[in-house]
Coordinates of C-alpha atoms and ligand atoms in Angstrom, one line a residue:
M1 CA -16.2 9.5 -45.2
E2 CA -14.1 12.4 -43.8
V3 CA -13.4 13.4 -40.6
T4 CA -10.9 15.0 -38.4
I5 CA -9.5 13.4 -34.6
E6 CA -10.9 15.3 -31.8
R7 CA -9.5 13.5 -28.7
I8 CA -8.0 9.6 -28.2
L9 CA -10.3 8.1 -26.1
P10 CA -9.9 5.7 -23.5
G11 CA -9.4 2.1 -24.3
G12 CA -7.0 4.4 -27.2
L13 CA -9.9 5.1 -30.7
G14 CA -9.7 8.7 -31.4
L15 CA -12.8 10.6 -31.4
A16 CA -14.8 11.8 -34.1
H17 CA -17.9 13.4 -35.2
A18 CA -19.5 13.2 -38.2
E19 CA -22.8 13.5 -40.6
G20 CA -24.4 13.2 -37.0
R21 CA -22.6 10.1 -35.5
T22 CA -19.9 9.7 -33.2
I23 CA -17.4 7.9 -34.6
M24 CA -14.5 6.0 -32.8
V25 CA -11.3 5.8 -35.2
A26 CA -8.3 3.0 -34.6
L27 CA -4.8 3.9 -35.1
A28 CA -5.5 7.5 -34.9
A29 CA -3.6 10.5 -33.9
P30 CA -5.7 13.7 -32.3
G31 CA -6.1 16.6 -35.4
D32 CA -5.8 13.9 -37.8
R33 CA -7.5 14.8 -40.8
V34 CA -8.5 11.2 -42.9
R35 CA -11.0 9.1 -44.9
V36 CA -12.1 6.7 -42.7
R37 CA -14.2 3.4 -43.3
I38 CA -16.9 2.1 -40.8
D39 CA -16.3 -1.1 -39.9
R40 CA -19.1 -2.1 -37.2
V41 CA -21.4 -0.7 -35.7
K42 CA -22.5 -0.8 -32.0
G43 CA -25.8 2.1 -30.9
N44 CA -25.1 5.1 -32.0
V45 CA -21.3 4.6 -32.5
S46 CA -19.7 3.3 -35.3
F47 CA -16.1 1.8 -35.3
A48 CA -14.0 3.2 -38.1
L49 CA -11.0 2.6 -39.7
I50 CA -7.9 4.7 -41.6
E51 CA -8.0 4.3 -45.6
E52 CA -6.2 7.2 -46.2
I53 CA -3.9 10.0 -43.7
I54 CA -5.3 13.6 -45.8
E55 CA -3.6 15.6 -43.0
P56 CA -1.6 14.2 -40.6
S57 CA -1.6 15.6 -37.2
P58 CA 1.2 17.3 -35.7
H59 CA 1.8 14.8 -33.3
R60 CA 1.2 11.9 -36.0
V61 CA 5.0 9.9 -36.8
E62 CA 5.9 6.8 -38.6
P63 CA 5.4 4.0 -36.5
P64 CA 8.6 1.8 -36.7
C65 CA 7.4 -1.5 -36.2
P66 CA 6.5 -3.7 -39.4
Y67 CA 3.7 -5.6 -37.7
F68 CA 1.9 -2.2 -36.4
G69 CA -1.9 -2.1 -37.6
L70 CA -2.0 -6.1 -37.9
C71 CA -0.8 -7.2 -34.8
G72 CA -3.3 -6.0 -31.9
G73 CA -0.3 -5.6 -29.9
C74 CA 0.6 -1.5 -29.7
D75 CA -1.7 1.2 -30.7
F76 CA 0.1 4.4 -30.3
Q77 CA 3.5 3.7 -31.9
Q78 CA 1.5 6.2 -34.5
L79 CA 1.9 9.0 -31.6
T80 CA 4.9 11.0 -30.8
Y81 CA 6.1 9.8 -27.3
Q82 CA 4.9 13.4 -25.7
A83 CA 1.3 13.0 -27.4
Q84 CA 1.5 9.7 -25.7
L85 CA 1.7 10.5 -22.5
E86 CA -0.8 13.4 -22.8
A87 CA -3.8 11.1 -24.4
K88 CA -3.2 8.6 -21.2
V89 CA -3.0 11.9 -18.6
E90 CA -6.4 12.6 -20.6
I91 CA -8.1 9.4 -20.7
V92 CA -7.8 9.1 -16.8
R93 CA -8.9 12.8 -16.6
D94 CA -12.3 11.4 -18.7
C95 CA -12.6 8.4 -17.1
L96 CA -12.5 10.0 -13.4
R97 CA -14.5 12.6 -14.5
R98 CA -17.3 10.7 -16.7
L99 CA -17.5 7.5 -15.0
G100 CA -16.2 8.4 -11.4
G101 CA -18.3 11.9 -11.5
I102 CA -15.3 13.8 -10.3
E103 CA -15.3 17.0 -10.5
N104 CA -12.0 18.3 -8.9
I105 CA -9.4 15.7 -10.0
P106 CA -6.2 16.5 -8.7
E107 CA -3.0 17.4 -11.3
I108 CA -2.2 13.9 -12.8
Q109 CA 1.6 13.7 -12.2
M110 CA 2.8 11.3 -14.9
T111 CA 5.8 9.4 -14.6
T112 CA 7.8 9.0 -17.8
A113 CA 8.8 5.6 -19.2
P114 CA 12.9 5.6 -19.0
S115 CA 12.8 3.8 -22.4
A116 CA 9.9 4.1 -24.7
W117 CA 11.1 0.8 -26.4
H118 CA 12.6 -2.7 -25.3
Y119 CA 11.3 -2.1 -22.1
R120 CA 8.6 -5.3 -21.7
S121 CA 9.9 -7.9 -19.3
R122 CA 7.3 -10.5 -19.2
A123 CA 5.3 -11.3 -22.2
Q124 CA 2.9 -14.0 -23.7
W125 CA 2.9 -14.8 -27.4
Q126 CA -0.1 -16.9 -28.7
Y127 CA 1.1 -20.3 -31.0
D128 CA -1.2 -21.9 -33.8
S129 CA 0.4 -24.7 -34.6
I130 CA -1.5 -24.9 -37.6
S131 CA -0.4 -22.4 -39.7
Q132 CA 2.5 -22.4 -37.9
R133 CA 2.5 -18.7 -36.0
L134 CA 3.9 -17.1 -33.4
G135 CA 3.8 -14.2 -31.9
Y136 CA 0.3 -11.9 -30.8
F137 CA -3.7 -11.8 -31.3
E138 CA -4.1 -9.7 -34.5
S139 CA -6.5 -6.4 -33.5
G140 CA -9.9 -7.6 -32.4
S141 CA -9.8 -11.3 -33.7
R142 CA -8.4 -14.8 -32.5
H143 CA -6.1 -15.1 -35.6
V144 CA -2.0 -15.1 -34.5
C145 CA -0.4 -12.7 -35.8
D146 CA 3.7 -14.0 -36.6
V147 CA 5.8 -11.9 -35.3
A148 CA 9.6 -12.6 -35.4
E149 CA 10.8 -9.3 -33.6
C150 CA 9.2 -7.1 -31.6
A151 CA 10.0 -3.5 -30.5
V152 CA 8.2 -3.5 -27.2
L153 CA 10.3 -7.0 -25.7
A154 CA 13.6 -6.6 -23.7
P155 CA 16.0 -8.1 -25.2
E156 CA 16.3 -11.1 -23.7
L157 CA 13.1 -12.0 -24.5
Q158 CA 13.1 -11.3 -28.0
Q159 CA 15.8 -13.7 -27.4
T160 CA 13.2 -16.6 -25.6
L161 CA 10.8 -15.3 -28.5
E162 CA 13.7 -16.0 -31.6
N163 CA 14.6 -19.1 -29.7
L164 CA 11.3 -20.2 -29.7
R165 CA 11.1 -19.7 -33.1
E166 CA 13.5 -21.3 -34.2
Q167 CA 12.2 -24.8 -32.5
M168 CA 8.8 -24.2 -33.7
R169 CA 10.9 -24.2 -37.6
E170 CA 12.5 -27.8 -36.3
G171 CA 9.1 -29.0 -35.0
S172 CA 9.5 -29.3 -31.5
L173 CA 7.7 -27.0 -29.7
P174 CA 5.0 -28.9 -27.8
A175 CA 2.5 -30.6 -29.2
G176 CA -0.6 -29.1 -28.1
A177 CA 0.7 -25.9 -27.1
R178 CA -1.0 -23.0 -27.6
D179 CA 0.3 -19.5 -26.1
F180 CA 3.7 -19.7 -23.8
R181 CA 4.5 -16.9 -21.7
A182 CA 7.7 -16.0 -20.8
V183 CA 9.5 -13.6 -17.6
V184 CA 12.7 -12.2 -17.2
G185 CA 14.9 -12.7 -14.1
N186 CA 18.3 -12.6 -12.5
E187 CA 19.3 -15.8 -13.7
G188 CA 17.3 -15.9 -17.1
V189 CA 13.9 -16.0 -18.7
S190 CA 11.5 -18.8 -17.0
I191 CA 8.8 -19.7 -19.5
A192 CA 5.2 -21.3 -18.7
T193 CA 3.1 -23.1 -22.2
S194 CA -0.8 -24.2 -21.7
V195 CA -1.0 -26.9 -23.0
G196 CA -4.8 -28.8 -23.6
S197 CA -5.5 -27.9 -19.4
R198 CA -2.1 -29.0 -18.5
T199 CA 0.9 -25.3 -17.7
V200 CA 4.1 -26.9 -18.5
R201 CA 7.4 -24.7 -17.1
E202 CA 10.4 -24.1 -17.8
G203 CA 12.6 -22.1 -15.8
A204 CA 15.7 -20.1 -16.0
D205 CA 18.3 -23.6 -17.1
P206 CA 21.8 -23.6 -17.3
A207 CA 21.7 -22.7 -21.2
L208 CA 21.6 -19.6 -20.0
D209 CA 24.5 -19.2 -18.6
R210 CA 25.4 -19.5 -22.0
G211 CA 23.8 -16.6 -23.0
T212 CA 20.9 -18.6 -24.9
S213 CA 17.5 -18.5 -24.2
P214 CA 15.9 -22.1 -22.6
T215 CA 14.4 -25.1 -25.1
V216 CA 10.4 -25.9 -23.8
R217 CA 10.5 -29.3 -23.8
E218 CA 6.8 -31.4 -24.0
G219 CA 6.7 -32.7 -20.1
S220 CA 9.4 -31.3 -19.0
K221 CA 9.3 -30.1 -15.0
T222 CA 10.0 -26.8 -13.5
V223 CA 13.0 -26.6 -13.4
R224 CA 14.2 -23.9 -11.6
D225 CA 12.2 -20.6 -10.7
I226 CA 13.5 -17.2 -11.6
T227 CA 14.1 -14.0 -8.6
R228 CA 14.2 -10.8 -9.8
T229 CA 15.4 -7.7 -7.6
I230 CA 14.1 -4.6 -7.1
R231 CA 14.7 -1.9 -5.0
G232 CA 16.8 -3.9 -2.2
E233 CA 14.2 -6.7 -1.9
T234 CA 14.2 -10.2 -3.7
Y235 CA 11.2 -12.1 -5.1
H236 CA 11.0 -15.8 -6.3
L237 CA 8.3 -16.2 -8.9
N238 CA 7.8 -17.5 -12.2
A239 CA 6.4 -17.4 -15.8
E240 CA 2.9 -18.6 -14.4
L241 CA 2.3 -15.4 -12.2
F242 CA 1.0 -11.7 -12.6
F243 CA 4.4 -9.7 -12.2
Q244 CA 4.5 -5.8 -13.0
A245 CA 5.7 -5.8 -16.8
N246 CA 8.4 -2.9 -16.9
D247 CA 11.3 -2.8 -14.5
D248 CA 12.4 0.8 -15.3
L249 CA 9.9 2.2 -13.5
M250 CA 9.1 -0.5 -10.3
P251 CA 10.7 1.2 -8.0
Q252 CA 8.9 4.7 -8.3
L253 CA 5.7 2.6 -8.6
I254 CA 6.6 1.1 -5.5
D255 CA 7.4 4.6 -3.4
T256 CA 4.3 6.6 -5.0
A257 CA 2.2 4.0 -3.9
L258 CA 3.5 3.1 -0.3
G259 CA 4.0 7.0 -0.2
E260 CA 4.5 8.5 3.8
A261 CA 2.2 5.6 4.6
N262 CA 3.7 3.8 8.1
G263 CA 2.2 2.8 11.5
E264 CA 0.7 -0.4 13.5
N265 CA -1.1 -2.1 10.4
A266 CA -1.8 -2.6 6.4
I267 CA -3.9 -4.9 4.5
E268 CA -2.9 -5.4 0.9
L269 CA -5.4 -6.8 -1.3
Y270 CA -5.0 -8.7 -4.4
C271 CA -1.0 -9.1 -3.5
G272 CA 0.6 -11.1 -6.1
V273 CA 3.8 -12.5 -5.1
G274 CA 4.2 -9.9 -2.9
L275 CA 5.8 -6.8 -4.8
F276 CA 4.1 -4.3 -2.2
T277 CA 4.1 -6.4 0.7
L278 CA 7.9 -6.6 1.9
P279 CA 8.1 -2.7 1.3
L280 CA 4.9 -2.8 3.6
A281 CA 6.2 -4.9 5.6
R282 CA 9.2 -2.7 6.3
R283 CA 7.0 -0.1 7.5
F284 CA 4.3 -1.2 9.6
T285 CA 4.5 -3.4 12.4
H286 CA 2.0 -6.0 11.3
V287 CA 0.8 -6.8 7.3
M288 CA -1.5 -8.6 5.5
G289 CA -1.3 -9.7 2.1
V290 CA -4.1 -11.6 0.1
E291 CA -3.9 -13.3 -3.1
G292 CA -6.3 -15.8 -5.0
D293 CA -3.7 -17.7 -6.6
K294 CA -2.1 -20.6 -4.8
A295 CA 1.1 -20.7 -6.5
A296 CA 1.1 -16.9 -6.4
A297 CA 0.4 -16.6 -2.9
S298 CA 2.9 -19.5 -1.8
F299 CA 5.4 -17.6 -3.6
A300 CA 4.4 -14.2 -1.5
R301 CA 5.0 -15.9 1.7
E302 CA 8.2 -17.4 0.7
N303 CA 9.7 -13.9 -0.3
V304 CA 8.3 -12.3 2.5
A305 CA 10.2 -15.9 4.8
T306 CA 13.4 -14.8 2.9
A307 CA 13.1 -10.8 3.3
G308 CA 13.2 -12.0 7.8
L309 CA 9.9 -10.4 7.8
S310 CA 7.9 -12.1 10.4
N311 CA 5.3 -9.0 11.0
A312 CA 4.1 -10.5 7.7
E313 CA 1.4 -12.7 6.6
V314 CA -0.3 -14.1 3.8
A315 CA -3.8 -15.1 3.3
N316 CA -3.9 -17.3 -0.3
R317 CA -7.8 -16.8 -0.2
N318 CA -10.2 -14.7 -2.5
V319 CA -10.2 -11.3 -1.4
S320 CA -14.2 -10.9 -1.0
D321 CA -14.6 -13.8 0.8
W322 CA -11.4 -13.1 3.5
L323 CA -12.3 -9.6 3.7
E324 CA -16.1 -10.3 5.2
Q325 CA -15.1 -13.6 6.9
E326 CA -11.8 -12.9 8.4
A327 CA -10.3 -9.4 8.3
R328 CA -12.4 -8.0 11.3
A329 CA -10.1 -10.6 13.7
W330 CA -7.3 -9.8 11.6
L331 CA -7.3 -6.5 12.6
E332 CA -8.1 -7.0 16.2
K333 CA -5.1 -9.7 16.7
H334 CA -2.9 -7.2 15.8
L335 CA -4.8 -3.8 17.1
G336 CA -1.8 -1.5 18.7
K337 CA -2.2 0.0 22.2
T338 CA -2.7 3.4 20.7
C339 CA -5.9 2.4 18.7
Q340 CA -7.8 -0.1 21.0
K341 CA -10.6 2.2 21.5
P342 CA -13.0 1.3 19.3
D343 CA -13.9 4.5 17.2
H344 CA -16.9 4.2 14.5
E345 CA -16.5 7.4 12.7
V346 CA -12.7 6.3 11.4
G347 CA -11.3 2.4 11.5
Q348 CA -9.0 0.9 13.1
L349 CA -6.7 0.0 9.9
D350 CA -3.9 2.2 9.5
F351 CA -3.3 1.6 5.1
L352 CA -4.7 -0.4 3.2
L353 CA -3.1 -0.9 -0.5
L354 CA -5.6 -2.5 -3.0
D355 CA -4.1 -3.2 -6.5
P356 CA -6.9 -5.6 -8.7
P357 CA -7.1 -6.6 -11.9
R358 CA -8.3 -4.8 -15.1
T359 CA -11.9 -6.0 -13.7
G360 CA -11.5 -4.1 -10.7
A361 CA -12.5 -4.6 -7.1
E362 CA -15.7 -6.3 -6.7
S363 CA -19.2 -4.4 -5.7
R364 CA -18.3 -6.9 -2.3
V365 CA -15.0 -5.5 -1.5
I366 CA -15.8 -2.2 -1.8
A367 CA -18.4 -2.2 0.8
S368 CA -16.1 -4.5 2.7
I369 CA -13.2 -1.5 3.3
L370 CA -16.3 1.0 3.8
N371 CA -16.8 -1.1 7.2
L372 CA -13.6 -1.5 7.7
K373 CA -13.1 2.5 7.5
P374 CA -9.2 2.2 6.5
R375 CA -7.7 5.7 7.4
R376 CA -5.5 6.1 4.3
I377 CA -6.3 3.9 0.9
S378 CA -3.6 3.2 -1.9
Y379 CA -5.5 1.8 -5.1
V380 CA -2.9 1.3 -7.6
S381 CA -4.9 0.1 -11.0
C382 CA -3.9 -1.0 -14.6
D383 CA -7.3 0.4 -15.8
P384 CA -8.9 3.8 -15.6
A385 CA -12.4 2.7 -16.2
T386 CA -12.5 -0.1 -13.2
L387 CA -10.6 2.6 -10.6
A388 CA -13.0 5.3 -11.9
R389 CA -15.8 3.2 -11.4
D390 CA -14.6 2.1 -7.5
L391 CA -13.4 5.6 -7.1
K392 CA -16.5 7.3 -6.8
K393 CA -18.0 4.6 -4.5
L394 CA -14.9 5.1 -2.2
I395 CA -16.2 8.7 -2.6
A396 CA -19.9 7.9 -1.5
G397 CA -18.1 6.0 1.5
G398 CA -16.4 9.0 2.7
Y399 CA -13.3 9.3 1.3
T400 CA -11.2 11.9 -0.6
L401 CA -9.0 11.9 -3.2
D402 CA -5.3 13.1 -1.7
S403 CA -3.2 12.4 -4.9
L404 CA -3.6 10.4 -8.2
A405 CA -0.2 9.2 -9.6
A406 CA 0.1 7.6 -13.6
F407 CA 3.3 5.8 -14.9
D408 CA 4.0 4.5 -18.4
M409 CA 4.4 1.4 -17.6
F410 CA 3.0 0.9 -21.1
P411 CA 4.6 3.0 -23.8
Q412 CA 3.5 2.3 -27.8
T413 CA 0.2 1.5 -26.0
H414 CA -3.4 3.1 -24.2
H415 CA -2.4 1.0 -21.0
V416 CA -1.9 3.0 -18.1
E417 CA -0.8 2.7 -14.6
T418 CA -2.6 4.8 -12.3
V419 CA -2.2 5.2 -8.1
V420 CA -4.3 6.9 -6.1
H421 CA -4.6 8.0 -2.7
M422 CA -7.1 8.6 -0.2
M423 CA -8.0 9.4 2.9
I424 CA -11.1 9.0 4.8
A425 CA -12.2 12.7 5.3
S426 CA -12.6 11.9 9.1
S427 CA -9.1 11.5 9.4
L428 CA -7.6 14.9 8.3
P429 CA -4.2 14.6 8.7
S430 CA -4.7 16.4 12.7
S431 CA -5.6 12.5 13.8
N432 CA -4.0 10.7 11.0
P433 CA -1.1 8.2 12.2
S434 CA 0.4 7.7 9.7
S435 CA 0.9 11.2 8.3
Ligands
LIG501 C1 -2.8 -6.6 -11.1 S1 -2.2 -7.9 -10.0 C2 -1.2 -7.7 -8.6 C3 -0.4 -8.1 -8.3 C4 0.5 -7.9 -7.5 N1 0.3 -6.1 -6.6 C5 1.8 -7.1 -8.1 O1 2.1 -5.8 -8.7 O2 2.7 -7.8 -8.4 C6 -3.8 -9.1 -9.1 C7 -3.3 -10.1 -8.6 O3 -4.5 -10.3 -7.8 C8 -4.8 -11.4 -7.9 N2 -6.3 -11.8 -8.2 C9 -7.6 -11.5 -8.7 N3 -8.7 -11.9 -8.7 C10 -8.4 -11.8 -7.3 C11 -9.8 -12.1 -5.8 N4 -10.5 -12.3 -6.8 N5 -8.8 -12.9 -5.5 C12 -8.2 -12.4 -4.6 N6 -7.2 -12.1 -5.6 C13 -7.1 -12.0 -7.2 C14 -4.4 -12.1 -8.9 O4 -4.3 -13.4 -8.9 C15 -2.7 -11.8 -9.3 O5 -2.0 -11.8 -8.5

């Protein structure tokens, strides 16, 4: 069947219509005239693969990666960089309109990546010990695509991948290893691997000082955790934990997420190792970060302490539980003299920042936020669809959109990071201490 790609949809697929059907086409460019093969059908939607490009879109380029199409890692290499950016802005807009029911969407500022290639400073590789393959899952499957060279990896991680491949050839990778996670730090690369349910960690080791990557040995203990310096703040972390993957854009992401915020008190939900907690603690009198992962929360505490920020605390709790059981007490303990009068229209919390995982914030979290009524909210999201779902609830609860910014943290893929600032309708600038 021949179709013309109309535009790129959230999820990165190209939209087309033919024979009364809605067709979603993988690895397409808007304007492509293509012959497609239907791969599977779900309800009214057919999912298709390109068999032949009849007339290429002006936005189409030759994907440089030899694994493109098989590897599930990059799905935008067929687009010019400009077309990738435009598609991402449209993806965010589309989600906010269709899933968020938001009509007057403010202009979306897109911050481009300084490097569209070799930018990833954190990666996860899958390992199939039977077929001796190491790389990424193939698109839509759990088969491992064997990747010798990955065009989006930072050079340190490419070197680490080669080192692991060498160990794979020698048969010296830990028995039972299923995947490897790696993150670049000031001292080198930290690697973790899952062996059954156990995680074996190898931090930067002295071998790195000689310019090579660390060796992963079965049964090795944590050697050393790494540090990263961003905007003058030092963060301790390791490969087991979440950390943003594009170093180049982290300073701008932090600046935009915090905006002009300052005041008495701020709560940060899903704080990880404290990427935003430290800068928040430089601006607010009292800061509370909440993080569910024990190791990440412990790193966040260490990072806050090393920075000498005694005004910031980190709770190792599930965000919904902490909000329901402890947020009110924390706030009352730290209320400044200026805002002790109860105000049922506007809460007493100056600022709330949340950066949830791809699944977004649970309903209980949104309900608790609406109960707390922070004057300002900054929502950092890596999934426009769940962001839109959550914004819809916050808007219904009395918040208005103040600004929207997108960051191209993941060039060559459809993924996009978004930062949304909101304010409570009754705290428009005159009554907002942080504006
Ligand atoms: C997208 S990461 C953001 C981390 C941090 N803001 C950063 O940029 O480095 C989400 C974090 O939320 C944590 N998390 C996920 N679900 C959670 C929950 N229900 N309660 C508390 N923390 C959770 C994860 O462990 C992870 O560290």
